[in-house]
PDB file of C-alpha atoms and ligand atoms in Angstrom:
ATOM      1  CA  UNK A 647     -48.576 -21.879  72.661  1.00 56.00           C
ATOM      2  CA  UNK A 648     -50.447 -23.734  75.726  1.00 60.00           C
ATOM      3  CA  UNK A 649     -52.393 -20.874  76.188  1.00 81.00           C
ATOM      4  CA  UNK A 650     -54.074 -20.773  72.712  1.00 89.00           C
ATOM      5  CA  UNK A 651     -54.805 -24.366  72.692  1.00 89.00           C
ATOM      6  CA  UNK A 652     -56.486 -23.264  76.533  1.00 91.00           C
ATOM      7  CA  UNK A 653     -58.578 -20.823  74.753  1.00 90.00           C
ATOM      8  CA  UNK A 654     -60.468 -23.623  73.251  1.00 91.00           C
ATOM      9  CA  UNK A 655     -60.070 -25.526  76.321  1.00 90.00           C
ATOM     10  CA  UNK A 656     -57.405 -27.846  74.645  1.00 89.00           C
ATOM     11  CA  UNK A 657     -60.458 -28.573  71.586  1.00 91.00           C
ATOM     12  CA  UNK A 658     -58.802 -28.550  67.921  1.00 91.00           C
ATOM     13  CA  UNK A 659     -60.628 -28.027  64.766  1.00 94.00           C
ATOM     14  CA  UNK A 660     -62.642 -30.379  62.729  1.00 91.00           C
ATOM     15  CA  UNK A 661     -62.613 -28.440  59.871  1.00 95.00           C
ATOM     16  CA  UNK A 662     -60.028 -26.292  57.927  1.00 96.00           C
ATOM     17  CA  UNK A 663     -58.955 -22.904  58.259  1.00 98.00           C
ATOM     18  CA  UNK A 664     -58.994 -21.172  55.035  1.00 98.00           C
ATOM     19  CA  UNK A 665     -56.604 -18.324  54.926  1.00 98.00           C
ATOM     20  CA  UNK A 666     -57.034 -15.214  52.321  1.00 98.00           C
ATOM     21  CA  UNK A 667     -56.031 -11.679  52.559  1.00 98.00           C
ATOM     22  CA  UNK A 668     -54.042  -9.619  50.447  1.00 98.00           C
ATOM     23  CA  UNK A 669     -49.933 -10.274  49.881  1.00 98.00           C
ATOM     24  CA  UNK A 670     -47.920  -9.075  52.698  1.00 97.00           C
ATOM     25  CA  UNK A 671     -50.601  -9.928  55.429  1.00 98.00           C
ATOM     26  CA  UNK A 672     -48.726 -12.589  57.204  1.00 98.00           C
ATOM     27  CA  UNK A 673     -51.147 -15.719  55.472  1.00 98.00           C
ATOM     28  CA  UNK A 674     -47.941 -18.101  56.036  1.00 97.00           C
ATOM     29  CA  UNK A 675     -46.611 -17.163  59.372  1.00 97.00           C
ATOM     30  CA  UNK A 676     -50.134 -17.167  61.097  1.00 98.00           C
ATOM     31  CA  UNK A 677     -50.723 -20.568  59.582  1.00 98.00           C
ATOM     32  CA  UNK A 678     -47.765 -21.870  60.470  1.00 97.00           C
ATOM     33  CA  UNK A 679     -47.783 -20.482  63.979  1.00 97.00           C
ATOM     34  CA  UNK A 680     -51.744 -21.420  64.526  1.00 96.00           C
ATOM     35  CA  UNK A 681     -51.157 -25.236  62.777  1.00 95.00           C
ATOM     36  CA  UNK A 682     -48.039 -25.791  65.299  1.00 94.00           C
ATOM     37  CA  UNK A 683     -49.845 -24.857  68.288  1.00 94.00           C
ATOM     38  CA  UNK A 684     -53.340 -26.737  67.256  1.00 94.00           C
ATOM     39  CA  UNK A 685     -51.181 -29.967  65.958  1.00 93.00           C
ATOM     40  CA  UNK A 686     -53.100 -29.314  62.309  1.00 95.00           C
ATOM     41  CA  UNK A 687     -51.320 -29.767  59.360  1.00 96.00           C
ATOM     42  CA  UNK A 688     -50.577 -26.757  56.801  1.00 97.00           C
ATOM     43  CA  UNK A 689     -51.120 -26.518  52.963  1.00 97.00           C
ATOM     44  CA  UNK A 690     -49.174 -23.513  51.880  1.00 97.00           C
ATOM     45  CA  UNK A 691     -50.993 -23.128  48.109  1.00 98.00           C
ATOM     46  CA  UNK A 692     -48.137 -21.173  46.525  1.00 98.00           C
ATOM     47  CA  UNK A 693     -45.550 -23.227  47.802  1.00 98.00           C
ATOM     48  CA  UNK A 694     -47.647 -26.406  46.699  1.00 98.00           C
ATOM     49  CA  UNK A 695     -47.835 -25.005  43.289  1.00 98.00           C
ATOM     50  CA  UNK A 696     -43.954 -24.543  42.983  1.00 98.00           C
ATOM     51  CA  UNK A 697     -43.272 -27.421  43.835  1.00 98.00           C
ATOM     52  CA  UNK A 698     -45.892 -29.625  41.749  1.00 98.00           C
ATOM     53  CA  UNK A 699     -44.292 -27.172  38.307  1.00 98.00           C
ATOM     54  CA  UNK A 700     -40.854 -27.486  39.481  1.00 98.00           C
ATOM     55  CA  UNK A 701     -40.567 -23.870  39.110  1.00 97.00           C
ATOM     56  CA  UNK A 702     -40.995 -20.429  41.079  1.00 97.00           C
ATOM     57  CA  UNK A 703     -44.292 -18.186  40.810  1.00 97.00           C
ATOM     58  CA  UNK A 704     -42.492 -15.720  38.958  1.00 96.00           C
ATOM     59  CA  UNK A 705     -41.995 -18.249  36.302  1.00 96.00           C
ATOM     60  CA  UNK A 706     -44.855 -20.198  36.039  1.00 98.00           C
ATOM     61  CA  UNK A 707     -46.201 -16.637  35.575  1.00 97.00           C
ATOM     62  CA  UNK A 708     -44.093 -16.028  32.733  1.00 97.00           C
ATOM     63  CA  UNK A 709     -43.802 -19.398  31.201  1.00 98.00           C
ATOM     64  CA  UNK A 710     -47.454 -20.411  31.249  1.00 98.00           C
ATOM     65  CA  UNK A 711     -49.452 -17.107  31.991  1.00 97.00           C
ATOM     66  CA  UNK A 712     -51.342 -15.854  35.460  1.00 97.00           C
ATOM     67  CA  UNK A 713     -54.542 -18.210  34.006  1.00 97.00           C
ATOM     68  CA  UNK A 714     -52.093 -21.142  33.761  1.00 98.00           C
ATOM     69  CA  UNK A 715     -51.803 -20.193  37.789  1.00 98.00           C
ATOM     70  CA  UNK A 716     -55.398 -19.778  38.724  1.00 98.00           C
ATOM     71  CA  UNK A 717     -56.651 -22.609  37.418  1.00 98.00           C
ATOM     72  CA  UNK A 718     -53.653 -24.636  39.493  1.00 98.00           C
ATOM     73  CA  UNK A 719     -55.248 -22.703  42.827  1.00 98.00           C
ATOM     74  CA  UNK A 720     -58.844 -24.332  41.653  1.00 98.00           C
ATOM     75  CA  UNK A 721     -57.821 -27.485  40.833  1.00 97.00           C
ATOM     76  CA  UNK A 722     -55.688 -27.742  44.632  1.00 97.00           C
ATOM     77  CA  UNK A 723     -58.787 -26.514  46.336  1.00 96.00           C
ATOM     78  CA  UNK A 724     -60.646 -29.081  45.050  1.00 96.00           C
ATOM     79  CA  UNK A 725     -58.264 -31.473  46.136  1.00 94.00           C
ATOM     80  CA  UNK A 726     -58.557 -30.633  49.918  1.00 90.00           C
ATOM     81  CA  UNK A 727     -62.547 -31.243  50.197  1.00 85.00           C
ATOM     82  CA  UNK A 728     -61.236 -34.898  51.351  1.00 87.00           C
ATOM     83  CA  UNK A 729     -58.943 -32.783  53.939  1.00 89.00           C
ATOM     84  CA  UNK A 730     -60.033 -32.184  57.425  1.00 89.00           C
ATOM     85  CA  UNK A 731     -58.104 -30.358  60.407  1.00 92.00           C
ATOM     86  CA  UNK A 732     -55.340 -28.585  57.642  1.00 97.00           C
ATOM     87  CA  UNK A 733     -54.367 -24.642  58.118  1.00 98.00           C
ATOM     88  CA  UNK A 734     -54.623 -23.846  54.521  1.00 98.00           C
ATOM     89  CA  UNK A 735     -53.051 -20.963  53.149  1.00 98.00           C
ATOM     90  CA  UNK A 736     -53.835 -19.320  50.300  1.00 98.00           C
ATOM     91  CA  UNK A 737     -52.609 -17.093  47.667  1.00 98.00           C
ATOM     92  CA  UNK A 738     -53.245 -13.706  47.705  1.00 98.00           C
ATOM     93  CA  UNK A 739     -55.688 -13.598  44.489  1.00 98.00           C
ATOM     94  CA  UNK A 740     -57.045 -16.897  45.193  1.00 98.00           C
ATOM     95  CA  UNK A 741     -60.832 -15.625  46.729  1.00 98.00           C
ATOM     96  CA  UNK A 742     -61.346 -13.597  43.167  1.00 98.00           C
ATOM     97  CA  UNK A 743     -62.475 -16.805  41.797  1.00 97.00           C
ATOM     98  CA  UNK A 744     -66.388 -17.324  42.855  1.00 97.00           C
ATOM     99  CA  UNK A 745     -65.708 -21.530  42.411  1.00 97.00           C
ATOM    100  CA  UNK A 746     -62.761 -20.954  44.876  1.00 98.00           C
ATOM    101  CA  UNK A 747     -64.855 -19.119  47.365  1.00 98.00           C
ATOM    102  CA  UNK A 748     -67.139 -21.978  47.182  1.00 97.00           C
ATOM    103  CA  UNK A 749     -64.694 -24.810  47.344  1.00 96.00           C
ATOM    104  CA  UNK A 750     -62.814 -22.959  50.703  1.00 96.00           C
ATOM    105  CA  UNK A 751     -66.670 -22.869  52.245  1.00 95.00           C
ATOM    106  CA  UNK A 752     -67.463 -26.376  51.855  1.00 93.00           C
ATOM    107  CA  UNK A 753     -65.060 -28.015  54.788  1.00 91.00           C
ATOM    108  CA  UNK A 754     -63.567 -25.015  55.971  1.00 96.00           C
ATOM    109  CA  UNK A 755     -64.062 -21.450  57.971  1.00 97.00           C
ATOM    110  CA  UNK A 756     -62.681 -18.912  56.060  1.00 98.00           C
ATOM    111  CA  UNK A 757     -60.468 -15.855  57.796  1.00 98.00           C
ATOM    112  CA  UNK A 758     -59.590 -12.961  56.437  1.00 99.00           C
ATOM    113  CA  UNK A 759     -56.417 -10.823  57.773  1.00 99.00           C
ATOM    114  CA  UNK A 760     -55.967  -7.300  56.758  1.00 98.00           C
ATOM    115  CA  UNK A 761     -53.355  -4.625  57.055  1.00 98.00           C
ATOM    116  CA  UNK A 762     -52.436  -1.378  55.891  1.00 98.00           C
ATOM    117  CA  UNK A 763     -50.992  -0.842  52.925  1.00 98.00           C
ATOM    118  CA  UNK A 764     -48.286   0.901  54.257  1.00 98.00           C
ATOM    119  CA  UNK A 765     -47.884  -2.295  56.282  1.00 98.00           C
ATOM    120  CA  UNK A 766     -48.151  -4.495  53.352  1.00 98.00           C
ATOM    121  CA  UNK A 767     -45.626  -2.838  51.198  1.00 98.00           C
ATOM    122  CA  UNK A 768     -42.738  -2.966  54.234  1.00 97.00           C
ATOM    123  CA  UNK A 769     -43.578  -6.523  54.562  1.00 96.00           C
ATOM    124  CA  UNK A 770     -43.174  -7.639  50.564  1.00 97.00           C
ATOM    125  CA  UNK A 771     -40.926  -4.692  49.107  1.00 97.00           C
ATOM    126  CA  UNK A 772     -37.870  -6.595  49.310  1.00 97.00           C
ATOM    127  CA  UNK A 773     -39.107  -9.752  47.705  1.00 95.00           C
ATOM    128  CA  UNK A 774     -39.010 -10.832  44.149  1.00 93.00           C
ATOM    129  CA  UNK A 775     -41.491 -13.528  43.963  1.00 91.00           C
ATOM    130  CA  UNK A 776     -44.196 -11.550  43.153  1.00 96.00           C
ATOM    131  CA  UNK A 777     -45.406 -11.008  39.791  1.00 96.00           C
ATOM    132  CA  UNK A 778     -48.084  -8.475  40.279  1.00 97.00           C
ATOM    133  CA  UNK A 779     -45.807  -6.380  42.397  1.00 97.00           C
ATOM    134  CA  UNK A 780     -42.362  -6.818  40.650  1.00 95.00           C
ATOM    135  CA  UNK A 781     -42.669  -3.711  38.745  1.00 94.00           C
ATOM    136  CA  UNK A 782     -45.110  -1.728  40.608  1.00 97.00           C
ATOM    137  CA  UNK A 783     -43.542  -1.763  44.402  1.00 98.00           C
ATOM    138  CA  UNK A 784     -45.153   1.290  45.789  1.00 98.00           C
ATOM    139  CA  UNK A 785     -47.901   1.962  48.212  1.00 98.00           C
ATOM    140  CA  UNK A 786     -50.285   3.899  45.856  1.00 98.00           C
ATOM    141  CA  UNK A 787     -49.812   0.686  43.372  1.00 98.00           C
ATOM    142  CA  UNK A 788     -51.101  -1.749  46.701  1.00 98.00           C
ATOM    143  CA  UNK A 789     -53.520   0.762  47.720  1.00 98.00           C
ATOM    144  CA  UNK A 790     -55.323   0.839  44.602  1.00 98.00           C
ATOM    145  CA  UNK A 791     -55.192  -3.421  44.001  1.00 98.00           C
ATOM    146  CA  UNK A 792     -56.232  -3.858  47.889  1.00 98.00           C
ATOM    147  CA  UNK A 793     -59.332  -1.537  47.326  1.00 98.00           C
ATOM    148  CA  UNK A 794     -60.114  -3.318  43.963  1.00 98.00           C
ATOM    149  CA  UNK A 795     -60.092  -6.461  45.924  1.00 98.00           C
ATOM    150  CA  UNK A 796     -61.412  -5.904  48.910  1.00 98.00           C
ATOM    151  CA  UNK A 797     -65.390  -6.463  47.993  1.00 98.00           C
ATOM    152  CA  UNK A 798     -64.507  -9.666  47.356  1.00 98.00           C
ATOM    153  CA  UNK A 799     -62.524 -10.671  49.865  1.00 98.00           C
ATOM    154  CA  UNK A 800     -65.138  -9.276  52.794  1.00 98.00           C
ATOM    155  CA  UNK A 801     -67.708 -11.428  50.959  1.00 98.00           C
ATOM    156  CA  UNK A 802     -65.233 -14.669  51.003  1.00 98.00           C
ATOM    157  CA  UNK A 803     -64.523 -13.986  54.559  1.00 98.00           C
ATOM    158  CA  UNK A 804     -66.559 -16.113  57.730  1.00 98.00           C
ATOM    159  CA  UNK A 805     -63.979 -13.509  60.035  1.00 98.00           C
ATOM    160  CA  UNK A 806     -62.354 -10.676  59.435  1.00 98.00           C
ATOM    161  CA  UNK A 807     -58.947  -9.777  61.886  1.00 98.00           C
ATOM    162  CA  UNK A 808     -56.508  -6.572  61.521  1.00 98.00           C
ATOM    163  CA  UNK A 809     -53.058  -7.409  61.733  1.00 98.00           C
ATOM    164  CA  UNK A 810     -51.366  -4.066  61.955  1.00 97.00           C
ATOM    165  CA  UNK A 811     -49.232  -3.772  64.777  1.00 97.00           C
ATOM    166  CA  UNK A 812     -50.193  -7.304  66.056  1.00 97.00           C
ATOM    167  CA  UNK A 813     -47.655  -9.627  67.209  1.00 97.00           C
ATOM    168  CA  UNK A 814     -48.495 -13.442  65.537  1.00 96.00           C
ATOM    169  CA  UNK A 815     -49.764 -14.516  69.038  1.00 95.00           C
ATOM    170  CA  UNK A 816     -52.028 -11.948  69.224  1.00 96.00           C
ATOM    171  CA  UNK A 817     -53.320 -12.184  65.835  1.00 98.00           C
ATOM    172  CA  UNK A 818     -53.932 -15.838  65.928  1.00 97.00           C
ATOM    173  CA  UNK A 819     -55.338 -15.433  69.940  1.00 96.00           C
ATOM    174  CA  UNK A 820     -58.088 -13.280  67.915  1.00 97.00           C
ATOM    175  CA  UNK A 821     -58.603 -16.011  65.387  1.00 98.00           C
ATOM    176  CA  UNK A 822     -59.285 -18.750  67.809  1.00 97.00           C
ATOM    177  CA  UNK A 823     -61.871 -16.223  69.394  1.00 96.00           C
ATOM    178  CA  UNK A 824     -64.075 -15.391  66.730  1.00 97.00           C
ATOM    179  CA  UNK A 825     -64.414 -18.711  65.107  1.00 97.00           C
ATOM    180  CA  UNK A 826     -64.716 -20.188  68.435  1.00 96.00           C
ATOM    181  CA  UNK A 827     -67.172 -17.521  68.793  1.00 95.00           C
ATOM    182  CA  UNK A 828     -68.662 -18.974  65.092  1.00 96.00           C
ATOM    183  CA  UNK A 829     -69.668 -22.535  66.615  1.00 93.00           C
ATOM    184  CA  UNK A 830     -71.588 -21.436  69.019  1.00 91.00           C
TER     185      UNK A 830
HETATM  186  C1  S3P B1347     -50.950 -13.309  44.228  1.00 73.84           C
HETATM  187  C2  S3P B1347     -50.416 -13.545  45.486  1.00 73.84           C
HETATM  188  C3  S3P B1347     -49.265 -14.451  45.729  1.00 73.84           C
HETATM  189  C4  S3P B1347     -49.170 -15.510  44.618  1.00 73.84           C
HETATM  190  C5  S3P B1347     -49.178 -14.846  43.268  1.00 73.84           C
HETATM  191  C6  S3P B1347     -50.433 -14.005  43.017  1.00 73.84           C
HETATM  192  C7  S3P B1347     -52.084 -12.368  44.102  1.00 73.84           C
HETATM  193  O1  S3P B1347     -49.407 -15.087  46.991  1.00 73.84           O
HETATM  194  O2  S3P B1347     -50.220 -16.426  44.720  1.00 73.84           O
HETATM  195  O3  S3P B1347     -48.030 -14.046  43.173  1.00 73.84           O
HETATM  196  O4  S3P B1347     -52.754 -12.370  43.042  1.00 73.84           O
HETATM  197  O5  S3P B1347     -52.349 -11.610  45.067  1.00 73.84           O
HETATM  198  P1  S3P B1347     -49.114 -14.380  48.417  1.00 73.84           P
HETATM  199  O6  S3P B1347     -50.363 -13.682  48.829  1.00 73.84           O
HETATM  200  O7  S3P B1347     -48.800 -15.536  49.306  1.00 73.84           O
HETATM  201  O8  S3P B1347     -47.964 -13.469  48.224  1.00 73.84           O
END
């Protein structure tokens, strides 16, 4: 953990780190890991969501419909423009939105991580919290969403990082490079 924080020579962040990248490519556990070792705090958006609705994202999908959803992700994003030094990370279709895109960029570097979607569909195909997946849990099914989404999130994106076969450390050791790299 030392060692990241050495990378910077012990320097935090004085503005956020915006998470995005498809479902499955390890948004919560790099923020987590990356908030713990810079002392930052972290705004998991899902998570946030559940818990303002009282309900899971399966059925706040159901209930009140995917727009219901999206406009929750805006209206949280707008929210953390008074936020400084916070790992925020967000859901996987949040960067579709163009006003989302914008809101992330205002007090915040946004990183996108990748992976396979081989990769992908290991990580989420036992879980049940996810709408868009729940009845199409195949690779071809996340192959042909990632590529749909991808323009979009590569134009979101300040840095791009690959997570396949990464260990957390590593992954988040090349996320304190390149937007270390970004203020210079
Ligand atoms: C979604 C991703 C999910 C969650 C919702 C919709 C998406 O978040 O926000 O199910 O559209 O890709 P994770 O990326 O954290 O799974």
């Amino acid at each position: 953990m030392e060692s990241l924080k050495a990378l910077r020579n012990g320097k935090s962040f004085d503005y956020n780190i915006v998470l995005i990248g498809f479902m499955g490519t390890g948004k919560s556990t790099i923020a987590n890991y990356l908030s713990e070792c810079f002392g930052m705090k972290t705004l998991e958006m899902d998570q946030e969501i559940v818990n303002r609705e009282g309900m899971s994202i399966a059925d706040i999908f159901s209930v009140h419909g995917e727009e219901y959803f999206r406009n929750a992700e805006t209206n949280l994003l707008k929210e953390m423009q008074s936020e400084r030094n916070v790992v925020i990370s967000c859901g996987g279709g949040t960067p579709l939105r163009e006003v989302n895109v914008q809101e992330m960029k205002k007090n915040g570097k946004v990183v996108l991580l990748t992976a396979k979607p081989e990769t992908i569909y290991e990580r989420v195909k036992d879980n049940h919290d996810r709408p868009l997946l729940e009845n199409n849990m195949n690779v071809e099914f996340i192959q042909d969403m990632l590529s749909k989404r991808m323009d979009k999130y590569l134009a979101a994106a300040d840095i791009t990082i690959e997570t396949d076969g990464k260990s957390k450390i590593d992954i988040c050791k090349d996320i304190v490079a390149a937007l270390t790299e970004l203020e210079k």
